Each structure stands twice: as structure tokens, then as C-alpha cells.
Short mmCIF file of C-alpha atoms in Angstrom, two decimals:
data_model
loop_
_atom_site.label_atom_id
_atom_site.label_comp_id
_atom_site.label_asym_id
_atom_site.label_seq_id
_atom_site.Cartn_x
_atom_site.Cartn_y
_atom_site.Cartn_z
CA UNK A 1 0.00 0.00 0.00
CA UNK A 2 1.42 3.28 -0.68
CA UNK A 3 3.12 4.89 2.09
CA UNK A 4 3.75 8.49 2.63
CA UNK A 5 7.38 8.33 2.32
CA UNK A 6 7.44 4.72 1.75
CA UNK A 7 4.96 5.60 -0.49
CA UNK A 8 2.38 4.58 2.39
CA UNK A 9 0.44 0.09 2.55
CA UNK A 10 -0.53 -1.47 2.23
CA UNK A 11 0.23 0.71 0.94
CA UNK A 12 0.73 1.16 3.56
CA UNK A 13 -1.32 0.66 2.34
CA UNK A 14 -3.56 -0.44 2.52
CA UNK A 15 -1.82 -3.53 -2.37
CA UNK A 16 -1.31 -4.95 -5.91
CA UNK A 17 -3.59 -4.88 -8.90
CA UNK A 18 -2.73 -4.94 -12.54
CA UNK A 19 -2.52 -1.51 -14.10
CA UNK A 20 -5.83 -1.15 -15.88
CA UNK A 21 -5.66 2.57 -16.59
CA UNK A 22 -5.76 1.95 -20.32
CA UNK A 23 -9.09 0.18 -19.86
CA UNK A 24 -10.71 2.90 -17.80
CA UNK A 25 -14.34 3.71 -18.31
CA UNK A 26 -15.29 5.96 -21.21
CA UNK A 27 -17.85 7.50 -18.86
CA UNK A 28 -15.38 9.05 -16.42
CA UNK A 29 -15.84 12.81 -16.28
CA UNK A 30 -18.55 12.63 -18.94
CA UNK A 31 -20.34 15.93 -19.28
CA UNK A 32 -23.95 15.76 -18.17
CA UNK A 33 -23.97 11.98 -17.70
CA UNK A 34 -25.14 10.62 -14.35
CA UNK A 35 -22.13 8.33 -14.17
CA UNK A 36 -19.31 8.13 -11.65
CA UNK A 37 -16.07 6.20 -12.15
CA UNK A 38 -14.23 5.13 -9.01
CA UNK A 39 -10.71 3.76 -8.68
CA UNK A 40 -10.63 0.50 -6.71
CA UNK A 41 -7.43 -0.50 -4.95
CA UNK A 42 -6.72 -4.19 -4.60
CA UNK A 43 -6.91 -4.52 -0.80
CA UNK A 44 -10.22 -5.42 0.76
CA UNK A 45 -10.59 -2.33 2.98
CA UNK A 46 -10.53 -0.14 -0.12
CA UNK A 47 -13.02 -2.48 -1.79
CA UNK A 48 -15.33 -2.06 1.21
CA UNK A 49 -15.34 1.74 0.76
CA UNK A 50 -16.20 1.39 -2.92
CA UNK A 51 -18.90 -1.22 -2.33
CA UNK A 52 -20.82 1.04 0.06
CA UNK A 53 -20.28 4.20 -2.00
CA UNK A 54 -21.36 2.42 -5.19
CA UNK A 55 -24.51 0.99 -3.58
CA UNK A 56 -25.62 4.37 -2.23
CA UNK A 57 -24.75 6.26 -5.42
CA UNK A 58 -26.90 3.79 -7.37
CA UNK A 59 -29.83 3.24 -5.03
CA UNK A 60 -30.11 6.60 -3.26
CA UNK A 61 -28.83 9.07 -5.86
CA UNK A 62 -29.60 7.32 -9.16
CA UNK A 63 -26.09 7.19 -10.64
CA UNK A 64 -24.49 4.57 -12.81
CA UNK A 65 -21.15 3.60 -11.22
CA UNK A 66 -18.14 2.22 -13.08
CA UNK A 67 -15.13 0.91 -11.21
CA UNK A 68 -11.57 0.52 -12.47
CA UNK A 69 -8.83 -1.39 -10.66
CA UNK A 70 -5.56 0.51 -10.87
CA UNK A 71 -2.29 0.33 -8.92
CA UNK A 72 -1.74 3.16 -6.46
CA UNK A 73 0.53 5.52 -8.39
CA UNK A 74 -1.07 5.04 -11.85
CA UNK A 75 -4.43 5.78 -10.18
CA UNK A 76 -3.23 9.34 -9.53
CA UNK A 77 -2.37 9.74 -13.22
CA UNK A 78 -5.80 8.43 -14.23
CA UNK A 79 -7.48 10.74 -11.69
CA UNK A 80 -5.58 13.78 -12.97
CA UNK A 81 -6.59 13.00 -16.54
CA UNK A 82 -10.26 12.48 -15.64
CA UNK A 83 -10.21 8.79 -16.51
CA UNK A 84 -11.46 8.15 -12.99
CA UNK A 85 -13.40 10.61 -10.83
CA UNK A 86 -12.30 9.65 -7.32
CA UNK A 87 -9.88 7.65 -5.17
CA UNK A 88 -11.59 6.77 -1.89
CA UNK A 89 -8.59 5.56 0.13
CA UNK A 90 -5.11 6.99 -0.26
CA UNK A 91 -2.33 6.15 2.19
CA UNK A 92 -0.14 9.11 1.33
CA UNK A 93 1.78 9.81 -1.88
CA UNK A 94 3.70 13.08 -1.34
CA UNK A 95 5.18 13.26 -4.86
CA UNK A 96 1.79 12.88 -6.50
CA UNK A 97 0.18 15.34 -4.07
CA UNK A 98 2.82 17.92 -4.92
CA UNK A 99 2.49 17.39 -8.67
CA UNK A 100 -1.26 17.15 -9.09
CA UNK A 101 -2.81 18.89 -6.07
CA UNK A 102 -0.38 21.74 -5.48
CA UNK A 103 1.29 22.33 -8.87
CA UNK A 104 -1.12 21.27 -11.63
CA UNK A 105 -4.29 21.63 -9.51
CA UNK A 106 -5.94 18.81 -11.48
CA UNK A 107 -6.78 16.89 -8.29
CA UNK A 108 -8.31 18.12 -5.02
CA UNK A 109 -8.37 16.60 -1.57
CA UNK A 110 -11.81 15.15 -0.87
CA UNK A 111 -11.39 15.04 2.91
CA UNK A 112 -10.66 12.40 5.55
CA UNK A 113 -12.08 8.91 5.03
CA UNK A 114 -12.35 8.70 8.82
CA UNK A 115 -9.98 5.75 9.06
CA UNK A 116 -6.37 5.93 10.28
CA UNK A 117 -3.99 3.58 8.53
CA UNK A 118 -0.82 2.11 9.98
CA UNK A 119 1.70 -0.31 8.52
CA UNK A 120 3.96 -2.33 10.74
CA UNK A 121 5.69 -5.63 11.33
CA UNK A 122 3.68 -8.21 13.23
CA UNK A 123 4.17 -11.60 14.82
CA UNK A 124 1.33 -13.91 15.88
CA UNK A 125 0.23 -13.18 19.43
CA UNK A 126 0.73 -16.84 20.41
CA UNK A 127 4.45 -16.45 19.55
CA UNK A 128 4.72 -13.08 21.30
CA UNK A 129 3.30 -14.63 24.49
CA UNK A 130 5.92 -17.39 24.38
CA UNK A 131 8.74 -14.93 23.58
CA UNK A 132 7.76 -11.44 24.79
CA UNK A 133 11.07 -9.88 23.77
CA UNK A 134 10.42 -10.61 20.07
CA UNK A 135 8.22 -7.51 20.02
CA UNK A 136 11.35 -5.29 20.15
CA UNK A 137 13.18 -5.11 16.81
CA UNK A 138 16.54 -5.28 18.62
CA UNK A 139 15.80 -8.92 19.45
CA UNK A 140 14.66 -10.04 16.00
CA UNK A 141 18.03 -11.50 14.99
CA UNK A 142 17.80 -13.82 18.01
CA UNK A 143 14.70 -15.40 16.40
CA UNK A 144 15.82 -15.39 12.76
CA UNK A 145 16.50 -19.14 12.74
CA UNK A 146 12.98 -19.89 14.02
CA UNK A 147 11.49 -17.64 11.33
CA UNK A 148 13.35 -19.21 8.41
CA UNK A 149 11.40 -20.67 5.49
CA UNK A 150 12.32 -22.46 2.27
CA UNK A 151 11.98 -19.11 0.46
CA UNK A 152 14.12 -17.00 2.78
CA UNK A 153 17.50 -18.48 1.88
CA UNK A 154 18.88 -19.27 5.32
CA UNK A 155 17.73 -15.98 6.85
CA UNK A 156 14.55 -15.23 8.76
CA UNK A 157 11.53 -14.49 6.57
CA UNK A 158 9.76 -11.13 6.56
CA UNK A 159 6.55 -11.84 4.66
CA UNK A 160 5.32 -9.04 2.39
CA UNK A 161 2.35 -8.81 0.04
CA UNK A 162 2.44 -7.55 -3.52
CA UNK A 163 5.70 -6.22 -4.98
CA UNK A 164 3.62 -3.25 -6.19
CA UNK A 165 3.09 -2.02 -2.61
CA UNK A 166 5.39 0.83 -1.71
CA UNK A 167 7.17 -0.31 1.44
CA UNK A 168 10.33 0.45 3.41
CA UNK A 169 10.95 -3.15 4.37
CA UNK A 170 14.09 -3.95 2.37
CA UNK A 171 15.73 -0.72 3.53
CA UNK A 172 14.71 -1.40 7.13
CA UNK A 173 16.22 -4.89 7.04
CA UNK A 174 19.48 -3.49 5.63
CA UNK A 175 19.72 -0.39 7.79
CA UNK A 176 18.81 -2.14 11.03
CA UNK A 177 21.27 -4.96 10.14
CA UNK A 178 18.65 -7.67 10.46
CA UNK A 179 19.29 -11.24 9.32
CA UNK A 180 16.05 -11.39 7.36
CA UNK A 181 14.94 -11.73 3.76
CA UNK A 182 11.83 -9.93 2.44
CA UNK A 183 9.68 -12.53 0.67
CA UNK A 184 6.72 -11.35 -1.44
CA UNK A 185 3.60 -13.50 -1.37
CA UNK A 186 2.26 -11.72 -4.49
CA UNK A 187 -1.00 -10.19 -3.25
CA UNK A 188 -3.03 -9.40 -0.15
CA UNK A 189 -5.08 -12.57 -0.67
CA UNK A 190 -1.95 -14.75 -0.98
CA UNK A 191 -0.46 -13.15 2.12
CA UNK A 192 -3.64 -13.81 4.10
CA UNK A 193 -3.61 -17.46 2.97
CA UNK A 194 0.00 -17.81 4.09
CA UNK A 195 -0.66 -16.16 7.47
CA UNK A 196 -3.67 -18.42 8.09
CA UNK A 197 -1.63 -21.51 7.21
CA UNK A 198 1.07 -20.50 9.68
CA UNK A 199 -1.54 -19.78 12.35
CA UNK A 200 -3.35 -23.09 11.83
CA UNK A 201 -0.06 -24.92 12.41
CA UNK A 202 0.84 -22.54 15.29
CA UNK A 203 4.11 -21.72 13.51
CA UNK A 204 5.96 -18.47 14.20
CA UNK A 205 6.06 -15.84 11.45
CA UNK A 206 7.02 -12.20 10.93
CA UNK A 207 4.92 -10.23 8.47
CA UNK A 208 4.41 -6.76 7.07
CA UNK A 209 0.77 -6.00 7.77
CA UNK A 210 -1.50 -3.05 8.27
CA UNK A 211 -4.42 -1.65 10.17
CA UNK A 212 -7.31 -1.48 9.61
CA UNK A 213 -7.58 -5.07 8.46
CA UNK A 214 -10.23 -7.67 9.26
CA UNK A 215 -7.70 -10.53 9.61
CA UNK A 216 -6.75 -9.40 13.14
CA UNK A 217 -10.13 -10.76 14.27
CA UNK A 218 -9.21 -14.21 12.94
CA UNK A 219 -5.46 -14.29 13.61
CA UNK A 220 -4.49 -12.10 16.59
CA UNK A 221 -1.14 -10.44 15.90
CA UNK A 222 1.17 -8.26 17.99
CA UNK A 223 3.21 -5.42 16.52
CA UNK A 224 7.01 -5.46 16.67
CA UNK A 225 8.25 -2.07 17.86
CA UNK A 226 10.59 -0.52 15.28
CA UNK A 227 12.61 2.65 16.03
CA UNK A 228 10.08 5.42 16.67
CA UNK A 229 8.74 7.34 13.69
CA UNK A 230 9.76 11.00 13.56
CA UNK A 231 8.74 13.45 10.89
CA UNK A 232 11.08 13.12 7.93
CA UNK A 233 12.79 9.92 9.11
CA UNK A 234 11.55 8.16 5.98
CA UNK A 235 12.38 10.98 3.57
CA UNK A 236 15.22 9.07 1.92
CA UNK A 237 13.88 5.61 0.95
CA UNK A 238 17.39 4.11 1.04
CA UNK A 239 18.21 5.35 4.53
CA UNK A 240 14.94 4.55 6.33
CA UNK A 241 15.54 3.11 9.80
CA UNK A 242 12.29 4.01 11.56
CA UNK A 243 8.73 2.76 11.97
CA UNK A 244 5.92 3.55 9.55
CA UNK A 245 3.76 6.58 10.39
CA UNK A 246 0.12 6.55 11.38
CA UNK A 247 -1.72 8.00 8.38
CA UNK A 248 -5.24 9.51 8.36
CA UNK A 249 -6.47 8.05 5.07
CA UNK A 250 -7.62 10.58 2.48
CA UNK A 251 -10.04 10.79 -0.46
CA UNK A 252 -9.05 12.56 -3.68
CA UNK A 253 -11.27 13.82 -6.49
CA UNK A 254 -10.56 14.96 -10.02
CA UNK A 255 -10.72 18.78 -9.83
CA UNK A 256 -13.31 19.18 -12.61
CA UNK A 257 -15.46 16.42 -11.11
CA UNK A 258 -15.18 18.03 -7.66
CA UNK A 259 -16.54 21.28 -9.10
CA UNK A 260 -19.08 19.94 -11.61
CA UNK A 261 -19.91 16.47 -10.29
CA UNK A 262 -23.10 17.56 -8.57
CA UNK A 263 -24.61 15.33 -5.91
CA UNK A 264 -22.14 12.52 -6.58
CA UNK A 265 -19.16 14.74 -5.81
CA UNK A 266 -20.88 16.15 -2.72
CA UNK A 267 -21.71 12.63 -1.51
CA UNK A 268 -18.13 11.37 -1.93
CA UNK A 269 -16.80 14.38 0.00
CA UNK A 270 -19.31 13.63 2.79
CA UNK A 271 -18.45 9.91 2.92
CA UNK A 272 -16.73 9.31 6.27
CA UNK A 273 -16.86 6.23 8.43
CA UNK A 274 -14.88 4.43 11.13
CA UNK A 275 -12.29 1.68 11.14
CA UNK A 276 -14.93 -0.56 12.72
CA UNK A 277 -17.38 0.19 9.88
CA UNK A 278 -14.79 -0.63 7.24
CA UNK A 279 -13.69 -3.83 8.98
CA UNK A 280 -17.32 -4.95 9.28
CA UNK A 281 -17.80 -4.75 5.50
CA UNK A 282 -14.33 -6.16 4.78
CA UNK A 283 -15.03 -9.20 6.94
CA UNK A 284 -18.29 -9.87 5.09
CA UNK A 285 -16.48 -9.76 1.73
CA UNK A 286 -13.20 -11.51 2.50
CA UNK A 287 -14.14 -13.97 5.24
CA UNK A 288 -17.85 -14.64 4.81
CA UNK A 289 -17.55 -14.50 1.01
CA UNK A 290 -20.47 -12.15 0.39
CA UNK A 291 -20.29 -10.23 -2.86
CA UNK A 292 -19.28 -6.57 -2.37
CA UNK A 293 -22.85 -5.58 -3.28
CA UNK A 294 -24.37 -7.98 -0.71
CA UNK A 295 -21.91 -6.86 1.96
CA UNK A 296 -22.68 -3.21 1.26
CA UNK A 297 -26.44 -3.81 1.44
CA UNK A 298 -26.13 -5.66 4.76
CA UNK A 299 -24.07 -2.84 6.31
CA UNK A 300 -26.34 -0.13 4.84
CA UNK A 301 -29.49 -1.84 6.17
CA UNK A 302 -28.00 -1.78 9.68
CA UNK A 303 -26.37 1.69 9.70
CA UNK A 304 -28.78 4.18 8.21
CA UNK A 305 -28.00 6.75 10.89
CA UNK A 306 -24.39 6.79 9.65
CA UNK A 307 -24.84 7.03 5.88
CA UNK A 308 -27.96 9.18 5.78
CA UNK A 309 -25.83 12.22 6.68
CA UNK A 310 -23.62 11.63 3.63
CA UNK A 311 -26.44 12.28 1.19
CA UNK A 312 -26.48 15.84 -0.19
CA UNK A 313 -29.44 17.94 0.89
#
């Protein structure tokens, strides 16, 4: 997931989809058409935002909604060009904010999503209870042999998700002189499968992971304390030796859409919910296997007092 200076998760983070910008909807930014095109990131929390926004745009405001799955940085390019109208969950991309929001003014901030994102390194809580000192990064080398896998080449394994996530992990391993190898699972879904397999067998593991994320309800994990984050400590990606920041997740709108997008634009600016709300919908999609539409409807049926205030007067 994109991190502020890591890019931030999962990308922070929130996560790795194919770049589909070339296939974006012809309806994005269409003059006079009651159509909205939303960028969908590949991690399930972002999909939960889109599912609820799409359902309400369709059923309460009468819009057609198109969605396009785009990696984090290309999504900013598509948003600037009007190929998508909105990004609902951004984990911080300072270079893109400077270029498009401040310099070109083709994108505007759509306000807080209401959710604070945080990337970190986690071990399963059952392992942390057996070895409490593993939760301090200074002791990780002591456990490297227990955290080895076939993929980690004789070192401990630090499990990551998609290679498309912008992370600091390789730099952190190098700069903190840790005897670990970053191993990419390939996607959020593959990483979840791997974590659940480890947990079922009660094996120890060390993984890059992020909050909010529904998996914590199924596999309790404890964060490993990295050197404290200080403003600017991640400015140089090669020299990073500090923890990931806590990031209030933001929405971004195409500037023309923000001005001329009518009730849809107003609704997306008003959309603001809690970590608990997002996790509730994420759990329905990822764990209970409801379709995004079914998950959105279930949450909407039970939380009218929350979403009613998002609708433009």
C-alpha cells in the first residue's frame, strides 16, 4: 500500500492490482452523464469503501457507477486526466500530491475517510506470548532461525504482500542490520492465505501488515516495535531506519469532477466512516464471502444513521 514516504500500505497501504488505466471507463468525467467512475485498490478495505459508495450512489442518488482497478501511483495519473473521478482511500503519496494537487491543480483533496492507517511488522500473538522480547526489533536476529522458510534463503523471513506495494521493508532490514529476507507472497489474498496456514499450524512468522484489516479478528497479531517514527525519518527511501507513520487516510477527487460532479461529488466528500465500519464490511467480503454488493447492502441496512448524513441535501 502506498506509504507516505514509503509511499504509504498497504500501501501502507492499505496492495497490488494490474494496471488497468488503459481500460478505464469511457464515462469518467462525462459531461452531463449521471455516471461516476471510481478507482478500486486491490486490498479489501478499499473495496469495502467502494462497495458502500457504489450501492448508495446507485440506489439513493440514481447514478451509474463504473469501477476501475488501478495500482496506487497510476491511479493518480488516471485521476488527474479524468479517466477516474475519485480515489476513496489513499495512504499518502507526497510526490503525487505535490504534482497534481499543489502544482497542476488537477486533483483536489476530498477530505478524511475517517480511518487511520498504519503499517507495521507483526508476529502472531501466540508467539509473542511465548517470547515477549520478540516484540522489540533489537531482538529479531535472536529469532531469525525460528522464522526461516524455504523461500528466505537461510535468513529469517519477513513476509510481504504484492511487490507493487510501496514499502520500506528492504531498507529497514538493511539499515537495522537484520538477518532477514523480504519474501513477497504476491497479493493481499496470498499473504492472508500464508498467514492463516502459519496460524493453523501454530508456527511463528514475521509479516508486514496493516491496520485497519479484518484478519486481526481471525489471527491475533502483535506489533514489533521498530525505532520510533519521527517526521522526515523516511524521507530518503534508502536510509529509512524508523517505523511507519500513522496515516489519516484521504479521499481525492478529479478537480473538474469536484466542481461539476453535482450530488455525486458532494456525496463522496461527505463519505466518512470508522475503522470498525470498514472492517465490518471487509469481513463480510473476505471472510464470509459475500459479494461486495451484498456486503454493502447488509451494512447499509443496519447503519442508516451513519450514511444518511452523507447524502447531499
